[in-house]
PDB file of C-alpha atoms in Angstrom:
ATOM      1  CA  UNK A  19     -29.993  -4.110 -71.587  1.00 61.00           C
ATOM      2  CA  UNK A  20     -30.635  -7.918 -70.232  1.00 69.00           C
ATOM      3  CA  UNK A  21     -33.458  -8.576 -68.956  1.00 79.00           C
ATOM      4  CA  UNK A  22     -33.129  -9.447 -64.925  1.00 83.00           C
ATOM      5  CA  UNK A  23     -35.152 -12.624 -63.606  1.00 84.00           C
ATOM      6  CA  UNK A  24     -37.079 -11.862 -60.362  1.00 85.00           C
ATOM      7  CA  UNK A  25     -36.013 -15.091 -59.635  1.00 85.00           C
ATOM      8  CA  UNK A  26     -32.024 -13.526 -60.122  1.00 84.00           C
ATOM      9  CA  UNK A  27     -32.636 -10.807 -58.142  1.00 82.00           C
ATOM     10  CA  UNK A  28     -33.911 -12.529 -54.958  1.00 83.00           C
ATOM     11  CA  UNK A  29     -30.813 -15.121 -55.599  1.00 83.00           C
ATOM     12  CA  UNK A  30     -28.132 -12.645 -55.165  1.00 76.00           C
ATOM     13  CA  UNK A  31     -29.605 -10.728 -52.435  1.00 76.00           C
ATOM     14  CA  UNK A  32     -29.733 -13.873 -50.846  1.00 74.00           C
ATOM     15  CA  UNK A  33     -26.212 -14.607 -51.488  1.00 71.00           C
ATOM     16  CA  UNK A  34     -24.922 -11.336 -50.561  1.00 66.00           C
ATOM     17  CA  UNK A  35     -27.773  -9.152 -48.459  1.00 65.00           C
ATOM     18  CA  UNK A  36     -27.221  -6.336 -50.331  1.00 70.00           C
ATOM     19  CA  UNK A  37     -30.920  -4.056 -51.110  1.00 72.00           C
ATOM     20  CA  UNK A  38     -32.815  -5.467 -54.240  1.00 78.00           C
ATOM     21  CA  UNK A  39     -32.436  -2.270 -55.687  1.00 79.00           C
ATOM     22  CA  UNK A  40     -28.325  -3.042 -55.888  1.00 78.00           C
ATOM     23  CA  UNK A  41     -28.853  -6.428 -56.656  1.00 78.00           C
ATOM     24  CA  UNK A  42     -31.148  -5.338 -59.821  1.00 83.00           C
ATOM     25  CA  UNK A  43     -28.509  -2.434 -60.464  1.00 82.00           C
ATOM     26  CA  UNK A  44     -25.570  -5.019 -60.214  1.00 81.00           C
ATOM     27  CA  UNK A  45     -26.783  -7.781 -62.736  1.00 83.00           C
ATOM     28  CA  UNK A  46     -27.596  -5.339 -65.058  1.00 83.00           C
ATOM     29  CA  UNK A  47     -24.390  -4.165 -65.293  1.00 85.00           C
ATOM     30  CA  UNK A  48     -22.638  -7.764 -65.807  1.00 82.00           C
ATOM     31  CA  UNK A  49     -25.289  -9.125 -68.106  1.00 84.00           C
ATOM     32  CA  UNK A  50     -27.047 -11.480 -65.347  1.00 85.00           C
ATOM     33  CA  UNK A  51     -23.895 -12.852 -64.582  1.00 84.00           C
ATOM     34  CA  UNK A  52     -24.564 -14.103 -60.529  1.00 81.00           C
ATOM     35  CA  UNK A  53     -21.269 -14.176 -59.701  1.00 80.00           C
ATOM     36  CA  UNK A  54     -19.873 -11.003 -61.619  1.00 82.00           C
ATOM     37  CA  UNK A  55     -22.647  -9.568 -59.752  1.00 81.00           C
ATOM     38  CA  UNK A  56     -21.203 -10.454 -56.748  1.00 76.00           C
ATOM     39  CA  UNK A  57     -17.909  -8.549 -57.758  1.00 76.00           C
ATOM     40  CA  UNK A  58     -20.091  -6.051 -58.321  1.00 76.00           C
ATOM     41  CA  UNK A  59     -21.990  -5.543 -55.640  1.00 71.00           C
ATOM     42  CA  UNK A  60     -18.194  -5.971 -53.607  1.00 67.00           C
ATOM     43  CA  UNK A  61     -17.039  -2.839 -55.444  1.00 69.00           C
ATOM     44  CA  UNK A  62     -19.341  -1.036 -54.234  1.00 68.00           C
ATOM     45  CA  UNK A  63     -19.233  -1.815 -51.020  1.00 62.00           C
ATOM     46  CA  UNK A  64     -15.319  -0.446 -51.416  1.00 46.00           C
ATOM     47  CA  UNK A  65     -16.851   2.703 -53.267  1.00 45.00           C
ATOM     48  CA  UNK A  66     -19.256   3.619 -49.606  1.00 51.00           C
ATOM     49  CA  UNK A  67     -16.368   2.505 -47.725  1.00 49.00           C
ATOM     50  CA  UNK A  68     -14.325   5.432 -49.539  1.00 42.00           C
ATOM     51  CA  UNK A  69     -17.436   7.482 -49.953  1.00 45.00           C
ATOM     52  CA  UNK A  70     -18.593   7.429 -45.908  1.00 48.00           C
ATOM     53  CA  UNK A  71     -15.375   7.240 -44.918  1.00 45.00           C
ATOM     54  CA  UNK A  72     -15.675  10.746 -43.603  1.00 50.00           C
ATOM     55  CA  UNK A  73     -18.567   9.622 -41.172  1.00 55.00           C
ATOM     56  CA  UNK A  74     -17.474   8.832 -37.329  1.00 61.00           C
ATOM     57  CA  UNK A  75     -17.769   5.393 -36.788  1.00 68.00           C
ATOM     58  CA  UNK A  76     -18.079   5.933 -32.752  1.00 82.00           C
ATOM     59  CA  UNK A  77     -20.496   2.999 -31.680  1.00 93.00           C
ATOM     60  CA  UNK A  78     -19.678  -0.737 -32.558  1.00 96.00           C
ATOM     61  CA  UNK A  79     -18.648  -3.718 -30.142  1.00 97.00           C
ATOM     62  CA  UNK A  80     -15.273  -5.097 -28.804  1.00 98.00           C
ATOM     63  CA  UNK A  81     -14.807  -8.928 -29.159  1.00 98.00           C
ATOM     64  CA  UNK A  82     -13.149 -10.867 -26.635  1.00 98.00           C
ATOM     65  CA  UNK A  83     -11.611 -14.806 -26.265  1.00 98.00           C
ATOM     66  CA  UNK A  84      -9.139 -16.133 -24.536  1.00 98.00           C
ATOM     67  CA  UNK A  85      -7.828 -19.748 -24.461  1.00 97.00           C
ATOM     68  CA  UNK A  86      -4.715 -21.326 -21.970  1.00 96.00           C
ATOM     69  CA  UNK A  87      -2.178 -18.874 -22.488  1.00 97.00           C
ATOM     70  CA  UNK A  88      -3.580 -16.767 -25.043  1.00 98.00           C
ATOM     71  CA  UNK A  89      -6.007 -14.081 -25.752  1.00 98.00           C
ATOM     72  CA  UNK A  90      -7.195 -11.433 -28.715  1.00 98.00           C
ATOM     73  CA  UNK A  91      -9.386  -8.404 -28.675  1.00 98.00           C
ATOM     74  CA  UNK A  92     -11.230  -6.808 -31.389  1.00 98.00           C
ATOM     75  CA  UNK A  93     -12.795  -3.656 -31.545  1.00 97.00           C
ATOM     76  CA  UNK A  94     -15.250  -3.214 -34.839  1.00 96.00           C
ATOM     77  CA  UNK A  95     -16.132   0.202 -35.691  1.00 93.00           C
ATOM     78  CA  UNK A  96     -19.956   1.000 -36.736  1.00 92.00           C
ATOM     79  CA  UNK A  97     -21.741   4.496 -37.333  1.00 88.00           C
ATOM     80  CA  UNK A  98     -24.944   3.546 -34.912  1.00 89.00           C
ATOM     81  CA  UNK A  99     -25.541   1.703 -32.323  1.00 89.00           C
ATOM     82  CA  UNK A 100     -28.745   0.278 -34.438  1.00 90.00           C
ATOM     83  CA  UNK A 101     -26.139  -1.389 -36.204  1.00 90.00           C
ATOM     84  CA  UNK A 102     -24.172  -2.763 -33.594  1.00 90.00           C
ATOM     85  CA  UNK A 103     -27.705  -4.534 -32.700  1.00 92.00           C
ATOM     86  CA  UNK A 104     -27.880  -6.261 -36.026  1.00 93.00           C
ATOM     87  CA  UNK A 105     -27.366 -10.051 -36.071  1.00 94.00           C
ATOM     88  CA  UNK A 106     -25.122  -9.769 -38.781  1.00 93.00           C
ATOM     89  CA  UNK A 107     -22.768  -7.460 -37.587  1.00 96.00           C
ATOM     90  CA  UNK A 108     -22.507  -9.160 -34.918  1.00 97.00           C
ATOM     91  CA  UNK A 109     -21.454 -12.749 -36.414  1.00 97.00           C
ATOM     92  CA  UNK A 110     -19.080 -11.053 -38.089  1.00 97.00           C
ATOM     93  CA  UNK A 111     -17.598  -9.736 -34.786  1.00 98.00           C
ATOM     94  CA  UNK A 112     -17.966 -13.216 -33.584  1.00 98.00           C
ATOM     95  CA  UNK A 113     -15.969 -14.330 -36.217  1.00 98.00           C
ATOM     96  CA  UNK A 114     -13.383 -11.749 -36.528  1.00 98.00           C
ATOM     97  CA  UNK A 115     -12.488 -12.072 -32.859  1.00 98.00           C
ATOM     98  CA  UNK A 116     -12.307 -16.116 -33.627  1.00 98.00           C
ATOM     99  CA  UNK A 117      -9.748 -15.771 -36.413  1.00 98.00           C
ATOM    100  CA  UNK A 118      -8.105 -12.840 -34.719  1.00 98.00           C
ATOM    101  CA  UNK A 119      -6.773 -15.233 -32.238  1.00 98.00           C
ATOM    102  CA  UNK A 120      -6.526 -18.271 -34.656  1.00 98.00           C
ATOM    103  CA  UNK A 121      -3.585 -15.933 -36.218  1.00 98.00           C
ATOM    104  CA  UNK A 122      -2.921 -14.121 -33.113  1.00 98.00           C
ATOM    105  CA  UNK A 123      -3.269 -11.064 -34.912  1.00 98.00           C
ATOM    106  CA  UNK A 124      -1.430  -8.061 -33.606  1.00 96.00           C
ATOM    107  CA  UNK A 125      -3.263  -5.286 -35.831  1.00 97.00           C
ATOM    108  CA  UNK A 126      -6.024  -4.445 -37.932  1.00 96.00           C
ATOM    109  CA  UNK A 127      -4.031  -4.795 -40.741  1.00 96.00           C
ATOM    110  CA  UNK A 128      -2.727  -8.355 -39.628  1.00 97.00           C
ATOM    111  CA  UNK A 129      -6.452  -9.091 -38.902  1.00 98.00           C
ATOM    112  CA  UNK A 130      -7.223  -7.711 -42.847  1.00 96.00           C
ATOM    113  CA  UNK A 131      -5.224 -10.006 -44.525  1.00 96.00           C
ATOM    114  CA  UNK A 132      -6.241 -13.062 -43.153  1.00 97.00           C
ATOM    115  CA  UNK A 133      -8.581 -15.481 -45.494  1.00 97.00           C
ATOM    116  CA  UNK A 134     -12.272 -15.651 -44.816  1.00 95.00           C
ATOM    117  CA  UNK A 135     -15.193 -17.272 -46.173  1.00 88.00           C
ATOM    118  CA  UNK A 136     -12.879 -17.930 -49.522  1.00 89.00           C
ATOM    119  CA  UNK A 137     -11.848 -14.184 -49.686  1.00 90.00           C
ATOM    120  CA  UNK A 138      -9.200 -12.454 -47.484  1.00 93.00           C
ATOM    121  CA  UNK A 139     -11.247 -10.337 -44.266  1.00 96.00           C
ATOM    122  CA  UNK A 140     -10.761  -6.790 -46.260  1.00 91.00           C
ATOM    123  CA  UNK A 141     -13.055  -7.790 -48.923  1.00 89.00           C
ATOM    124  CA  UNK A 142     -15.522  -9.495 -46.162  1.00 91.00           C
ATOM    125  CA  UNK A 143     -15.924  -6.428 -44.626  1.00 91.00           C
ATOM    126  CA  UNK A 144     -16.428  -4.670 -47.680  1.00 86.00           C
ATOM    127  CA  UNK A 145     -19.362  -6.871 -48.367  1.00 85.00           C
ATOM    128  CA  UNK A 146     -20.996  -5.840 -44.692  1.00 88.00           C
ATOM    129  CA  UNK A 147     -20.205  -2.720 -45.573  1.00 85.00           C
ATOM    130  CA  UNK A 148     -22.274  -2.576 -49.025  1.00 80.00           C
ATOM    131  CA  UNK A 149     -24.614  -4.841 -47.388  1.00 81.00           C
ATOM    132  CA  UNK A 150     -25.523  -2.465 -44.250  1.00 83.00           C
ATOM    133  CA  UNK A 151     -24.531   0.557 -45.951  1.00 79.00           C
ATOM    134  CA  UNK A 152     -23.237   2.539 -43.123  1.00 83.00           C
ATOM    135  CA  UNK A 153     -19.214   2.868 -42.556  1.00 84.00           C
ATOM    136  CA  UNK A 154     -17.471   0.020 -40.513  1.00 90.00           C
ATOM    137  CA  UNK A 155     -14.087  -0.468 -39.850  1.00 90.00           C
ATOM    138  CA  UNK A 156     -11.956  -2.503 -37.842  1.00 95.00           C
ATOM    139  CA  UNK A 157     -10.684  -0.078 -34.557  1.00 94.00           C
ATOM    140  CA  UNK A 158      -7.932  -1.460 -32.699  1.00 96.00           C
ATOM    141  CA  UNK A 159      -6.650  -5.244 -31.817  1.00 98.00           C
ATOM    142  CA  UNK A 160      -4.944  -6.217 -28.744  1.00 98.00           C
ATOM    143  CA  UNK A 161      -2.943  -9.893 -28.487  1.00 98.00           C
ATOM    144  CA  UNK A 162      -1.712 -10.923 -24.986  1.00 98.00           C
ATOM    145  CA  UNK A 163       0.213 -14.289 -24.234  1.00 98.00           C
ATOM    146  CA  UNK A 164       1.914 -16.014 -21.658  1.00 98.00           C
ATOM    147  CA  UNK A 165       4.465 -19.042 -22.370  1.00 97.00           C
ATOM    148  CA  UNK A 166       3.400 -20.415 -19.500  1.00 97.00           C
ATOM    149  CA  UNK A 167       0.162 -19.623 -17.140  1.00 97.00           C
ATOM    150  CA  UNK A 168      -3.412 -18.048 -18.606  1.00 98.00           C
ATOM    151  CA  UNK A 169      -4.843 -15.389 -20.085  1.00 98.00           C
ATOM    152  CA  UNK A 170      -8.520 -14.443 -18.696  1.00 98.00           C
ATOM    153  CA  UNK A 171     -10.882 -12.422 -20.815  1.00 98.00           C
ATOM    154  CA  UNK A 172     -14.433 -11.242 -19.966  1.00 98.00           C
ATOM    155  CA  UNK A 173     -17.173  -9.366 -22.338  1.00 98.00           C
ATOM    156  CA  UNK A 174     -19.503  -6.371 -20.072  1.00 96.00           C
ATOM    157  CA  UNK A 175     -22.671  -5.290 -21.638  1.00 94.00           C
ATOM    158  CA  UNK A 176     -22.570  -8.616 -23.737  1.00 96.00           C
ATOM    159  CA  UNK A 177     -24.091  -8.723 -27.526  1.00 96.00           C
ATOM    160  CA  UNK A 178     -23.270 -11.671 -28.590  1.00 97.00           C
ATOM    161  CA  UNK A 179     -21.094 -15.229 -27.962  1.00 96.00           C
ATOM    162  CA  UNK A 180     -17.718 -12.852 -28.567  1.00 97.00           C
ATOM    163  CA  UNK A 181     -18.725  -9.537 -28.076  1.00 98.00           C
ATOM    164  CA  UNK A 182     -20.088  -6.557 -26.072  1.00 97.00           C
ATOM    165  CA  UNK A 183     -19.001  -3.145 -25.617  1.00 97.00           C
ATOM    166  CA  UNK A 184     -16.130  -3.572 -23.102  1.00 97.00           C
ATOM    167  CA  UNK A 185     -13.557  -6.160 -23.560  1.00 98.00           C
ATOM    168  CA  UNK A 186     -11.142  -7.082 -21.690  1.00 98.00           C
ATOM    169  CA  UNK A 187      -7.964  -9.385 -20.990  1.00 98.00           C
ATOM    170  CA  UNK A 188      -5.843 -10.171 -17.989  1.00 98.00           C
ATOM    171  CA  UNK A 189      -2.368 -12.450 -18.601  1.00 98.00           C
ATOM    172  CA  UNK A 190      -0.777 -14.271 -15.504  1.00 98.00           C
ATOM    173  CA  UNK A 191       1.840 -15.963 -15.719  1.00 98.00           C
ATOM    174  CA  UNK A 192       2.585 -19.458 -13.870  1.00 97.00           C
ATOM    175  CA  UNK A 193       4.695 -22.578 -13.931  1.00 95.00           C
ATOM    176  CA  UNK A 194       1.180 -24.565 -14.300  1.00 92.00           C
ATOM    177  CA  UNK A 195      -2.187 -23.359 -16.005  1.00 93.00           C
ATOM    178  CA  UNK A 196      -5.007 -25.000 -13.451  1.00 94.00           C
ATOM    179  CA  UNK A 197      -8.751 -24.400 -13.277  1.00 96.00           C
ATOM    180  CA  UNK A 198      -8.088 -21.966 -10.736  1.00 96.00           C
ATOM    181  CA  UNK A 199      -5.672 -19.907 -12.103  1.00 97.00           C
ATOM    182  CA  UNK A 200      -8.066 -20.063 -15.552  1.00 97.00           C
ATOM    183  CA  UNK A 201     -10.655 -18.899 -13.024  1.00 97.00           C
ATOM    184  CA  UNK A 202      -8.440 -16.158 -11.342  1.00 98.00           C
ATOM    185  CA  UNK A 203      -7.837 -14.739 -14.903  1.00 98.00           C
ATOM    186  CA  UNK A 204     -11.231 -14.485 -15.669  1.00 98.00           C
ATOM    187  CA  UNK A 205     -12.147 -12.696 -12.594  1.00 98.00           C
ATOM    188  CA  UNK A 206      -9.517 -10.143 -13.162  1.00 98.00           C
ATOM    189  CA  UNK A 207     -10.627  -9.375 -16.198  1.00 98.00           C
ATOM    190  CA  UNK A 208     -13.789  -8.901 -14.979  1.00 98.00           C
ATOM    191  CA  UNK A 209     -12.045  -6.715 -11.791  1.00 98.00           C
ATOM    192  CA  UNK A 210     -10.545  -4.334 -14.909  1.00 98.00           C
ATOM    193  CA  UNK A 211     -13.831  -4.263 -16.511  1.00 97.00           C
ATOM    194  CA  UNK A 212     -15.606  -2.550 -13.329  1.00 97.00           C
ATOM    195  CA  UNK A 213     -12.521  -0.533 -11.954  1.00 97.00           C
ATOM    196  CA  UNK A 214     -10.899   0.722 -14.809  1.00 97.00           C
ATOM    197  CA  UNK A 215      -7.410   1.056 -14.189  1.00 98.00           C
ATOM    198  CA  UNK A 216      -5.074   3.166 -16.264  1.00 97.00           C
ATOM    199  CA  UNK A 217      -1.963   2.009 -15.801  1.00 98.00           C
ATOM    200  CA  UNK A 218      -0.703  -2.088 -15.023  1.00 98.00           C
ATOM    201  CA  UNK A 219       2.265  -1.262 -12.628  1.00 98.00           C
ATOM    202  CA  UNK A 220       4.167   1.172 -11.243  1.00 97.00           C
ATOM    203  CA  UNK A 221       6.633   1.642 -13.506  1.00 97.00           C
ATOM    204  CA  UNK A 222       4.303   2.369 -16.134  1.00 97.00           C
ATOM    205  CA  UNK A 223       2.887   5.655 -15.365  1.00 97.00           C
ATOM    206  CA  UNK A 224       4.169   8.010 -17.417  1.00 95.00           C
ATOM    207  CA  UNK A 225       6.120  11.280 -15.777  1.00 94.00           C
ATOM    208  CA  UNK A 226       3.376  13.494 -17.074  1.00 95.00           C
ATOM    209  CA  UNK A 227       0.706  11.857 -14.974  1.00 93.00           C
ATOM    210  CA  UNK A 228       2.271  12.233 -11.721  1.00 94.00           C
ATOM    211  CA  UNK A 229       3.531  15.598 -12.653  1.00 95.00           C
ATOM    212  CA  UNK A 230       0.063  16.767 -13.119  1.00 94.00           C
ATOM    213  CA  UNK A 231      -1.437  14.811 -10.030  1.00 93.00           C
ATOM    214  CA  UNK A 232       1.236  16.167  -7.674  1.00 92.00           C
ATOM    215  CA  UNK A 233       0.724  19.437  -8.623  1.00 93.00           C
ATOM    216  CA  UNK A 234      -2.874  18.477  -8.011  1.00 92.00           C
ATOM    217  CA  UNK A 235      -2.176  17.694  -4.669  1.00 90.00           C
ATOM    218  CA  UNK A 236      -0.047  20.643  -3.880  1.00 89.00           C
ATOM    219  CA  UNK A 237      -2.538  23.121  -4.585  1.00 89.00           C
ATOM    220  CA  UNK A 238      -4.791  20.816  -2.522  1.00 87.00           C
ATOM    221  CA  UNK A 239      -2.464  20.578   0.290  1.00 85.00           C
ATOM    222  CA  UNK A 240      -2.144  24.164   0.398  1.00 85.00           C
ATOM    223  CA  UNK A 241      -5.651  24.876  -0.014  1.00 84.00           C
ATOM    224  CA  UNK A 242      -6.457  22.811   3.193  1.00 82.00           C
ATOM    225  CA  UNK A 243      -4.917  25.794   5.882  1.00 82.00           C
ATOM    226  CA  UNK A 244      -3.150  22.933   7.298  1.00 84.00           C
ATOM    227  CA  UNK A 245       0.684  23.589   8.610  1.00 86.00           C
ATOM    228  CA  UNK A 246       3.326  23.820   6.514  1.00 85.00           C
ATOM    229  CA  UNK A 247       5.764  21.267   7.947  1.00 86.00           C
ATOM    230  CA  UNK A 248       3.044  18.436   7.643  1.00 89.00           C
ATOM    231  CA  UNK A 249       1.826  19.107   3.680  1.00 87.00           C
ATOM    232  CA  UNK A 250       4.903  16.754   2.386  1.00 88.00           C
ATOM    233  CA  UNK A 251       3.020  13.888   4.529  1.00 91.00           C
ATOM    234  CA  UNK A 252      -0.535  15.033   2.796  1.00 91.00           C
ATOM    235  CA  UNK A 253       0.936  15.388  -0.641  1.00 92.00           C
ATOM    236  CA  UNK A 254       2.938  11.832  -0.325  1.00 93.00           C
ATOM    237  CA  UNK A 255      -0.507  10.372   0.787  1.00 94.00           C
ATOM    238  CA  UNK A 256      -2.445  11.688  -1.637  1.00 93.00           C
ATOM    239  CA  UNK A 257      -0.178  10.121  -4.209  1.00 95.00           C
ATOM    240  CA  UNK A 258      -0.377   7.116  -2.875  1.00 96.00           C
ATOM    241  CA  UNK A 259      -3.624   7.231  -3.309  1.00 96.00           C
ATOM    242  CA  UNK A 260      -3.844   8.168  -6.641  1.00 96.00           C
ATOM    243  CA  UNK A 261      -1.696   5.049  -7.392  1.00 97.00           C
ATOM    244  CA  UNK A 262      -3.951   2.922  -5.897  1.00 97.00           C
ATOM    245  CA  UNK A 263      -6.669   4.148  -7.943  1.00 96.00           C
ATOM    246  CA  UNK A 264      -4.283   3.953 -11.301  1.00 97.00           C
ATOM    247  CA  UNK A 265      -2.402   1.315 -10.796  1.00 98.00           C
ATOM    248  CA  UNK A 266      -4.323  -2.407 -11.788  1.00 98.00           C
ATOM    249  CA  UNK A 267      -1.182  -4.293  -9.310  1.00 98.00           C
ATOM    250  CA  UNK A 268      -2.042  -2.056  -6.447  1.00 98.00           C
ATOM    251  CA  UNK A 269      -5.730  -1.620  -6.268  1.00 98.00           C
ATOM    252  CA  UNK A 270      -8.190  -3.672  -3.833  1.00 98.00           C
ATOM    253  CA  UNK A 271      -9.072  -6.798  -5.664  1.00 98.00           C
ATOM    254  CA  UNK A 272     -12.549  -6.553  -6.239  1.00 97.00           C
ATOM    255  CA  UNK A 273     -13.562 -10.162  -5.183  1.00 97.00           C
ATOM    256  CA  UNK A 274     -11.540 -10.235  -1.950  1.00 97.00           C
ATOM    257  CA  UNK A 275     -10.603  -6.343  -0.586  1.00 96.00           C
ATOM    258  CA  UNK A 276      -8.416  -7.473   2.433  1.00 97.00           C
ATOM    259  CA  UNK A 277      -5.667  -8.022  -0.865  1.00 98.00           C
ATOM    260  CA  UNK A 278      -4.242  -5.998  -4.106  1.00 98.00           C
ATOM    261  CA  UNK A 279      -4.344  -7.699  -7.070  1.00 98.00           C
ATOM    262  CA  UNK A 280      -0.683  -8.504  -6.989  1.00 98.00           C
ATOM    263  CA  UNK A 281      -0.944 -10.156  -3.651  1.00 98.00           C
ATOM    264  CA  UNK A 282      -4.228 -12.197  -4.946  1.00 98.00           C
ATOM    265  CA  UNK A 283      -1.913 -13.154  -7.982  1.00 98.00           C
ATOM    266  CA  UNK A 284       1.066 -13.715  -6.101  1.00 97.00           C
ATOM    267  CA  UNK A 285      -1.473 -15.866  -3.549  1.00 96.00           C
ATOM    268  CA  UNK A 286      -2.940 -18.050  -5.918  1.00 96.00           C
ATOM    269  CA  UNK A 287       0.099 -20.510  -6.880  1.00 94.00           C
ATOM    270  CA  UNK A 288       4.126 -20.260  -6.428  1.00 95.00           C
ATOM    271  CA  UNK A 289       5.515 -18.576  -9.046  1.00 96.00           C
ATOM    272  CA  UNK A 290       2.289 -16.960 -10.603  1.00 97.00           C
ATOM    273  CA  UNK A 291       2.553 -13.042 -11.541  1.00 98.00           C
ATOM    274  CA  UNK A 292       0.959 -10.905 -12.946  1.00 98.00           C
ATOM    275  CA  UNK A 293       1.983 -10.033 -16.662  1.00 98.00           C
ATOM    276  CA  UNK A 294      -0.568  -7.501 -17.861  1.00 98.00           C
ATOM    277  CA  UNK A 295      -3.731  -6.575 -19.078  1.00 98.00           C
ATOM    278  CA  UNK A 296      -5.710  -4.948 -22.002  1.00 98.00           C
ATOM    279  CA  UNK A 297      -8.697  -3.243 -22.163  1.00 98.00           C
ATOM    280  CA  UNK A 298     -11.160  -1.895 -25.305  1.00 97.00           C
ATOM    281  CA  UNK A 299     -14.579  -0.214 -24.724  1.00 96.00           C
ATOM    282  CA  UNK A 300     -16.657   1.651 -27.086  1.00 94.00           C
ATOM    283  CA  UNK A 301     -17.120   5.116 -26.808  1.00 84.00           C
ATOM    284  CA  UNK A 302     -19.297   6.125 -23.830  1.00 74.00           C
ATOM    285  CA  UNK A 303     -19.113   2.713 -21.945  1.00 73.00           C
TER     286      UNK A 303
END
């Protein structure tokens, strides 16, 4: 067996941050080769991918940036929140998020193939992966644009330059990007972030929803002793309601509550409107 420099050792753990004990492990088994070692060391990193694969990877952080009429989330999948603290994992947020939107990346597996650091992001994450040795995996990835107008984003419970454990993205649409409408973006994002709609308009809540929520209100109606000719008026308003709390378009507008959202939109330049949003927390935020 070759003989491993000390010197060797500390190089490739260096290079790679893998434990000593790997590094050792992993020259040994390419003859002190440094870069073989670094194939190595990769492999294995694949192997406890495979091997903790099994383990939930619940905690992590969502990354978040937006630029003009464009904007990417990415949600990055750890076993602990310890993890989610380290500096490392979170550069590598950072960066994912950064060349998530440099591609506009619609998926994970869009996000995967892309080349990073001379290798493509698959075999980056690998290396975190055999470098932190806990299982971390790439969750979901959201791209919004607008041909014309802005897309806002905004980070809650914020980690890092990119990333915190809510993420979110708000596209408007308007014949002119300004610093105000930038500005308006940003603040609905941060509106979504703290109210949480569901739904972005009407027409997007699904039958079963307000099947379930009128029944809801039925039974309610009922419940209440109150006539029988009036409990179409309590059920209709109690649907209403529920939209309002649903809907993003039709809920108070958090920094001015004499408007909706649509009417702030629709208020802040001719032609602007509201195009959508999208929204990524971790688990418990």
């Amino acid at each position: 067996m070759t003989k491993i420099a000390l010197e060797d050792i500390k190089a490739l753990r260096e290079k790679t941050h893998a434990p000593m004990s790997d590094c050792k492990s992993a020259l040994e088994a390419v003859g002190g080769d440094l870069e073989k070692a670094v194939d190595e060391l990769r492999k294995k990193g694949l192997a406890l991918m495979v091997k903790r694969g099994d383990k939930e990877a619940s905690q992590g952080l969502v990354g978040a940036y937006a630029s003009g009429a464009e904007g990417v989330l990415v949600e990055v999948r750890a076993e602990t929140d310890f993890v989610a603290r380290n500096d490392k994992f979170q550069k590598f947020v950072d960066d994912m998020t950064e060349l998530a939107f440099e591609h506009k990346c619609q998926s994970a597996e869009d996000l995967e193939k892309v080349i990073y650091a001379g290798d493509t992001v698959k075999a980056a994450l690998a290396d975190l992966v055999g470098s932190i040795r806990e299982n971390i995996t790439f969750g979901r990835v959201k791209y919004l644009s607008v041909q014309s107008g802005s897309v806002g984003s905004y980070v809650h419970d914020k980690a890092s330059m990119r990333a915190g454990r809510i993420g979110v993205l708000v596209a408007i649409s308007a014949p002119s990007c300004t610093n105000d409408l930038e500005d308006l973006a940003k603040k609905m994002a941060m509106h979504v972030a703290a109210s949480k709609p569901v739904f972005c308009f009407d027409a997007d809540v699904d039958q079963d929803s307000i099947a379930r929520e009128k029944a809801l209100a039925e039974e309610r109606a009922r419940e209440s002793g109150k006539p029988e000719h009036i409990l179409p008026k309590i059920i209709e308003g109690r649907m209403a309601a529920y939209m309002d709390t649903v809907v993003f378009a039709r809920q108070s507008y958090l920094f001015d509550s004499s408007k909706t959202v649509m009417e702030s939109v629709s208020a802040s330049q001719d032609g602007a409107r509201l195009e959508g949003f999208a929204s990524l927390a971790i688990k418990g935020s």
